Amino acid sequence: MLNIMKKWTFMRKNQPAVFREVPDLFPEQAESAMTENADEQKHYHGEILCRHLLDGIAAIEIIRNSLLDSGTRLAGEQGTLDEIALHNSETRRYMQELCSVLDDISEHADKGLDYTQKLVSVLGQINQNINNIERLANQTNLLAVNSAIEASHVGSRGAGFSVIAREIKQLSGEIQDEAVNITTFTGKIKSHAKAIHTDAEDNQKLVCSIRDIAVQAEDRLQNMITSSSRMEAIIRFVAVQQFLNTVKLDHVIWKGDIYRRLLDGNADLSVNDHTQCRLGKWYYANEGQRFIGHDAYRKLERPHRLVHLSGRLALEARAQGSLHDEELHLSAMEDASREVIENIDDLLASISY
């Protein structure tokens, strides 16, 4: 583009503005006029090529806008990804709480098993002692009966002892009856305690089974979170990639506007600087600052500033009629533009997802 502009500018500088008619007389003059007309035709042909080339940049603008729309949609999806990440985090926290609760239940279930086992053991000891009491009471009853028999042999002198023996026998019988009742009650308690113990064992097995399932679910959840994070990183990378490719096209279009102004003789010297374009706003904002650790990012600022500065200086040089300075500034603009694109490509190559 710059070479075509150079040729067109040179021919415009050295050629008249209108075509001449080729005179009929003087062959030497006719040949000179034909040469001038041929040069003028080349000049206008160069201008036509420049204009068509600039019109072709409109197609690049369409591509740029398509990339921009796609990047904008991807950026919008990042909000959805953030929401997914939040739900994943909350779900993982709830799953961890569930496992903690199941651990507590399992611990209490273990204690419940211990308590029921102790209860059954104590009941066994109680029954054993009741049996001993019943046995001793039975022995006491037998002694009382024997004593009563012996007292009957001694006649009236053993009457008092016989009364005591009868009372002992009565009390012994009552003790035996109560022992039987207590044994019945403790037997029922023991039966219920064993049922509780069996239920506790079943509950403990169920809790352990649920705990195993919860652990497996937590592992699957972690896999899902890992996949979601990977997907999020890829989408963010593609969004950045599309954005940086968009700003490369931005600067092609921006330079095309500079050339069109020069071609049209537009006296408007107002152009945005390197902080006002899309790349500049990104570069100096938080989103761009996260790449400050990349060497290509740090190298981007100087040539980017020079692109905008050189374009503005080229317009000023044209306004002052200095075609030499105009060419110098356009060359500087193109060199800086190539460096900007190279640094953007290097930045893209250094970004991973």
Coordinates of C-alpha atoms in Angstrom, one line a residue:
M1 CA 0.0 0.0 0.0
L2 CA 2.8 2.4 0.9
N3 CA 4.7 1.7 -2.3
I4 CA 1.6 2.4 -4.4
M5 CA 1.0 5.6 -2.5
K6 CA 4.7 6.6 -3.1
K7 CA 4.3 6.1 -6.8
W8 CA 1.0 7.9 -7.0
T9 CA 2.4 10.8 -4.9
F10 CA 5.5 11.1 -7.1
M11 CA 3.5 11.2 -10.3
R12 CA 1.0 13.6 -8.9
K13 CA 3.8 15.9 -7.8
N14 CA 5.5 15.9 -11.2
Q15 CA 2.5 15.7 -13.5
P16 CA -0.1 18.4 -14.5
A17 CA -3.6 18.0 -13.3
V18 CA -5.3 17.6 -16.8
F19 CA -4.7 15.6 -20.0
R20 CA -3.3 17.4 -23.0
E21 CA -4.4 16.9 -26.5
V22 CA -1.7 15.5 -28.8
P23 CA -1.0 18.2 -31.5
D24 CA -1.1 17.2 -35.1
L25 CA 2.1 19.1 -36.1
F26 CA 5.7 18.9 -35.1
P27 CA 6.3 15.2 -34.5
E28 CA 8.8 15.9 -31.7
Q29 CA 6.2 17.9 -29.8
A30 CA 3.5 15.3 -30.5
E31 CA 5.8 12.5 -29.1
S32 CA 6.5 14.6 -26.0
A33 CA 2.7 15.2 -25.5
M34 CA 2.0 11.5 -25.9
T35 CA 4.6 10.7 -23.3
E36 CA 3.1 13.2 -20.9
N37 CA -0.4 11.8 -21.5
A38 CA 0.9 8.3 -20.8
D39 CA 2.5 9.4 -17.5
E40 CA -0.8 11.1 -16.6
Q41 CA -2.7 7.9 -17.3
K42 CA -0.3 6.0 -15.1
H43 CA -0.9 8.6 -12.4
Y44 CA -4.6 8.2 -12.6
H45 CA -4.3 4.5 -12.9
G46 CA -2.3 4.5 -9.6
E47 CA -5.0 6.6 -8.0
I48 CA -7.6 4.1 -9.1
L49 CA -5.6 1.3 -7.7
C50 CA -5.2 3.1 -4.4
R51 CA -8.9 3.8 -4.1
H52 CA -9.8 0.2 -4.9
L53 CA -7.2 -1.0 -2.4
L54 CA -8.7 1.2 0.2
D55 CA -12.2 0.0 -0.7
G56 CA -11.0 -3.5 -0.2
I57 CA -10.2 -2.7 3.4
A58 CA -13.9 -2.6 3.9
A59 CA -13.9 -6.4 3.6
I60 CA -11.3 -6.5 6.3
E61 CA -13.6 -4.4 8.4
I62 CA -16.4 -6.9 8.0
I63 CA -14.0 -9.7 9.1
R64 CA -12.9 -7.6 12.1
N65 CA -16.5 -6.9 13.1
S66 CA -17.3 -10.6 12.9
L67 CA -14.4 -11.5 15.1
L68 CA -15.4 -8.7 17.5
D69 CA -18.9 -10.0 17.7
S70 CA -17.7 -13.6 18.4
G71 CA -15.3 -12.3 21.0
T72 CA -18.0 -10.3 22.7
R73 CA -20.2 -13.3 22.9
L74 CA -17.4 -15.4 24.3
A75 CA -16.7 -12.6 26.9
G76 CA -20.4 -12.8 27.8
E77 CA -20.2 -16.5 28.3
Q78 CA -17.5 -15.9 30.9
G79 CA -20.1 -14.7 33.3
T80 CA -21.9 -18.0 32.9
L81 CA -18.6 -19.8 33.5
D82 CA -18.1 -17.8 36.6
E83 CA -21.6 -18.8 37.8
I84 CA -20.9 -22.5 37.1
A85 CA -17.6 -22.2 39.0
L86 CA -19.5 -20.7 42.0
H87 CA -22.1 -23.5 41.9
N88 CA -19.3 -26.1 41.6
S89 CA -17.6 -24.6 44.7
E90 CA -20.8 -24.6 46.7
T91 CA -21.6 -28.2 45.7
R92 CA -18.1 -29.3 46.7
R93 CA -18.5 -27.6 50.1
Y94 CA -21.9 -29.2 50.7
M95 CA -20.5 -32.6 49.7
Q96 CA -17.7 -32.1 52.2
E97 CA -20.2 -31.2 54.9
L98 CA -22.2 -34.4 54.0
C99 CA -19.2 -36.5 54.4
S100 CA -18.5 -34.8 57.8
V101 CA -22.0 -35.4 59.0
L102 CA -21.8 -39.1 57.9
D103 CA -18.6 -39.4 59.8
D104 CA -20.3 -38.0 62.9
I105 CA -23.2 -40.4 62.4
S106 CA -20.8 -43.3 62.0
E107 CA -19.0 -42.3 65.2
H108 CA -22.2 -42.1 67.1
A109 CA -23.4 -45.4 65.7
D110 CA -20.2 -47.0 66.9
K111 CA -20.8 -45.5 70.3
G112 CA -24.4 -46.8 70.1
L113 CA -23.2 -50.3 69.4
D114 CA -20.8 -50.1 72.4
Y115 CA -23.6 -48.9 74.6
T116 CA -26.0 -51.6 73.6
Q117 CA -23.3 -54.2 74.0
K118 CA -22.6 -52.9 77.5
L119 CA -26.3 -52.9 78.3
V120 CA -26.6 -56.5 77.2
S121 CA -23.6 -57.4 79.3
V122 CA -24.9 -55.6 82.4
L123 CA -28.3 -57.3 82.0
G124 CA -26.5 -60.6 81.8
Q125 CA -24.7 -59.8 85.1
I126 CA -28.0 -58.7 86.7
N127 CA -29.7 -61.9 85.6
Q128 CA -26.7 -63.9 87.0
N129 CA -27.0 -62.1 90.3
I130 CA -30.8 -62.6 90.4
N131 CA -30.3 -66.3 89.7
N132 CA -27.8 -66.4 92.6
I133 CA -30.3 -64.6 94.8
E134 CA -33.0 -67.1 93.8
R135 CA -30.7 -70.0 94.4
L136 CA -29.7 -68.7 97.9
A137 CA -33.4 -67.9 98.7
N138 CA -34.3 -71.5 97.8
Q139 CA -31.5 -72.8 100.0
T140 CA -32.8 -70.5 102.8
N141 CA -36.3 -71.9 102.2
L142 CA -35.0 -75.5 102.5
L143 CA -33.2 -74.6 105.7
A144 CA -36.4 -73.1 107.1
V145 CA -38.3 -76.2 106.3
N146 CA -35.8 -78.4 107.9
S147 CA -35.7 -76.2 110.9
A148 CA -39.5 -76.4 111.2
I149 CA -39.3 -80.2 111.0
E150 CA -36.7 -80.3 113.7
A151 CA -38.7 -77.9 115.9
S152 CA -41.7 -80.2 115.7
H153 CA -39.6 -82.9 117.2
V154 CA -38.9 -81.0 120.4
G155 CA -42.5 -80.2 121.1
S156 CA -43.6 -76.9 122.7
R157 CA -40.1 -75.8 123.4
G158 CA -39.5 -75.4 119.7
A159 CA -42.7 -73.5 118.9
G160 CA -41.1 -70.1 118.7
F161 CA -38.5 -71.3 116.4
S162 CA -41.1 -72.9 114.2
V163 CA -42.8 -69.5 113.9
I164 CA -39.6 -67.9 112.7
A165 CA -39.0 -70.7 110.3
R166 CA -42.4 -70.2 108.7
E167 CA -41.7 -66.4 108.4
I168 CA -38.3 -67.2 106.8
K169 CA -40.0 -69.6 104.4
Q170 CA -42.6 -67.0 103.5
L171 CA -40.0 -64.3 102.9
S172 CA -37.9 -66.8 100.9
G173 CA -40.8 -67.5 98.7
E174 CA -41.5 -63.8 98.1
I175 CA -37.8 -63.3 97.2
Q176 CA -38.0 -66.2 94.7
D177 CA -41.2 -64.7 93.2
E178 CA -39.6 -61.2 92.8
A179 CA -36.5 -62.8 91.4
V180 CA -38.6 -64.5 88.8
N181 CA -40.4 -61.2 88.0
I182 CA -37.0 -59.3 87.8
T183 CA -35.6 -62.0 85.5
T184 CA -38.7 -61.7 83.3
F185 CA -38.2 -57.9 83.1
T186 CA -34.5 -58.1 82.4
G187 CA -35.1 -60.7 79.8
K188 CA -37.4 -58.3 78.0
I189 CA -34.9 -55.5 78.3
K190 CA -32.2 -57.8 77.0
S191 CA -34.4 -58.8 74.0
H192 CA -35.0 -55.2 73.1
A193 CA -31.3 -54.3 73.6
K194 CA -30.3 -57.1 71.2
A195 CA -32.9 -55.7 68.7
I196 CA -31.4 -52.3 69.1
H197 CA -27.9 -53.7 68.7
T198 CA -29.0 -55.5 65.5
D199 CA -30.6 -52.3 64.2
A200 CA -27.5 -50.3 65.1
E201 CA -25.3 -52.7 63.2
D202 CA -27.6 -52.5 60.2
N203 CA -27.6 -48.7 60.5
Q204 CA -23.8 -48.7 60.8
K205 CA -23.5 -50.7 57.6
L206 CA -26.0 -48.4 55.9
V207 CA -24.1 -45.3 57.0
C208 CA -20.8 -46.8 55.8
S209 CA -22.4 -47.6 52.4
I210 CA -23.7 -44.0 52.2
R211 CA -20.3 -42.7 53.1
D212 CA -18.6 -44.7 50.4
I213 CA -21.2 -43.5 47.8
A214 CA -20.6 -39.9 49.0
V215 CA -16.8 -40.3 48.6
Q216 CA -17.3 -41.6 45.1
A217 CA -19.7 -38.7 44.3
E218 CA -17.2 -36.2 45.7
D219 CA -14.5 -37.7 43.4
R220 CA -16.8 -37.4 40.4
L221 CA -17.6 -33.8 41.4
Q222 CA -13.9 -33.0 41.6
N223 CA -13.5 -34.4 38.0
M224 CA -16.4 -32.3 36.9
I225 CA -14.9 -29.2 38.5
T226 CA -11.5 -29.9 36.8
S227 CA -13.2 -30.3 33.4
S228 CA -15.2 -27.1 34.0
S229 CA -12.0 -25.2 34.9
R230 CA -10.3 -26.5 31.8
M231 CA -13.2 -25.5 29.6
E232 CA -13.3 -22.1 31.3
A233 CA -9.5 -21.6 30.6
I234 CA -9.9 -22.6 27.0
I235 CA -12.8 -20.2 26.4
R236 CA -11.0 -17.4 28.1
F237 CA -7.9 -18.1 25.9
V238 CA -10.0 -18.2 22.7
A239 CA -11.7 -14.9 23.8
V240 CA -8.3 -13.2 24.3
Q241 CA -7.0 -14.7 21.0
Q242 CA -10.0 -13.4 19.0
F243 CA -9.7 -10.0 20.7
L244 CA -6.0 -9.7 19.9
N245 CA -6.7 -10.7 16.3
T246 CA -9.4 -8.1 16.2
V247 CA -7.1 -5.3 17.3
K248 CA -4.6 -6.4 14.6
L249 CA -7.3 -5.8 12.0
D250 CA -8.3 -2.6 13.8
H251 CA -4.9 -1.1 13.0
V252 CA -5.0 -2.2 9.4
I253 CA -8.3 -0.3 9.1
W254 CA -6.9 2.6 11.1
K255 CA -4.0 2.9 8.6
G256 CA -6.4 2.6 5.7
D257 CA -8.2 5.7 7.1
I258 CA -4.9 7.6 7.2
Y259 CA -4.2 6.7 3.5
R260 CA -7.7 7.6 2.5
R261 CA -7.4 11.0 4.1
L262 CA -4.0 11.5 2.3
L263 CA -5.5 10.4 -1.0
D264 CA -8.6 12.6 -0.7
G265 CA -6.6 15.6 0.6
N266 CA -8.6 15.6 3.8
A267 CA -7.4 18.4 6.0
D268 CA -8.8 16.8 9.2
L269 CA -5.8 16.1 11.4
S270 CA -7.7 14.6 14.4
V271 CA -6.7 11.0 15.1
N272 CA -7.0 9.0 18.2
D273 CA -3.8 8.2 20.1
H274 CA -2.5 4.8 21.3
T275 CA -4.5 5.0 24.6
Q276 CA -7.9 5.6 23.0
C277 CA -8.1 2.8 20.5
R278 CA -9.4 -0.7 21.4
L279 CA -5.9 -2.1 22.0
G280 CA -4.9 0.9 24.1
K281 CA -8.0 0.7 26.3
W282 CA -7.3 -3.0 26.8
Y283 CA -3.6 -2.6 27.4
Y284 CA -3.9 0.0 30.2
A285 CA -7.0 -1.6 31.8
N286 CA -7.1 -4.4 34.3
E287 CA -7.8 -7.0 31.7
G288 CA -4.6 -6.3 29.8
Q289 CA -2.5 -5.7 32.9
R290 CA -2.8 -9.4 33.8
F291 CA -0.4 -10.1 31.0
I292 CA 2.3 -7.7 32.3
G293 CA 4.5 -10.6 33.1
H294 CA 4.9 -11.5 29.4
D295 CA 7.8 -9.9 27.6
A296 CA 5.8 -9.5 24.4
Y297 CA 3.2 -7.5 26.3
R298 CA 5.8 -5.0 27.6
K299 CA 7.3 -4.7 24.2
L300 CA 4.0 -3.7 22.7
E301 CA 3.6 -0.2 24.1
R302 CA 6.4 1.6 22.2
P303 CA 5.6 0.5 18.6
H304 CA 1.9 0.9 19.3
R305 CA 2.4 4.5 20.4
L306 CA 4.6 5.1 17.3
V307 CA 1.9 3.8 14.9
H308 CA -0.6 6.4 16.0
L309 CA 2.0 9.2 16.3
S310 CA 3.5 8.5 12.9
G311 CA 0.0 8.5 11.2
R312 CA -0.8 11.9 12.8
L313 CA 2.6 13.3 11.8
A314 CA 2.1 12.1 8.2
L315 CA -1.2 14.0 8.0
E316 CA 0.5 17.1 9.4
A317 CA 3.3 16.8 6.9
R318 CA 0.8 16.6 4.0
A319 CA -1.0 19.7 5.4
Q320 CA 2.4 21.5 5.4
G321 CA 3.2 20.3 1.9
S322 CA 6.2 18.3 2.9
L323 CA 5.9 15.1 0.9
H324 CA 9.4 13.9 2.0
D325 CA 8.4 14.1 5.7
E326 CA 5.0 12.5 4.8
E327 CA 6.8 9.5 3.3
L328 CA 9.2 9.2 6.3
H329 CA 6.3 9.2 8.7
L330 CA 4.3 6.6 6.7
S331 CA 7.4 4.4 6.5
A332 CA 7.7 4.7 10.3
M333 CA 4.0 3.9 10.7
E334 CA 4.3 0.7 8.6
D335 CA 7.5 -0.4 10.4
A336 CA 5.9 0.1 13.8
S337 CA 2.7 -1.6 12.6
R338 CA 4.6 -4.7 11.7
E339 CA 6.3 -4.7 15.1
V340 CA 2.9 -4.4 16.8
I341 CA 1.5 -7.4 14.9
E342 CA 4.7 -9.4 15.7
N343 CA 4.5 -8.6 19.4
I344 CA 0.8 -9.5 19.5
D345 CA 1.6 -12.9 17.8
D346 CA 4.4 -13.5 20.3
L347 CA 2.0 -12.7 23.1
L348 CA -0.6 -15.1 21.8
A349 CA 2.1 -17.8 21.5
S350 CA 3.2 -17.3 25.1
I351 CA -0.4 -17.6 26.5
S352 CA -1.4 -21.0 27.5
Y353 CA -4.7 -22.4 28.8

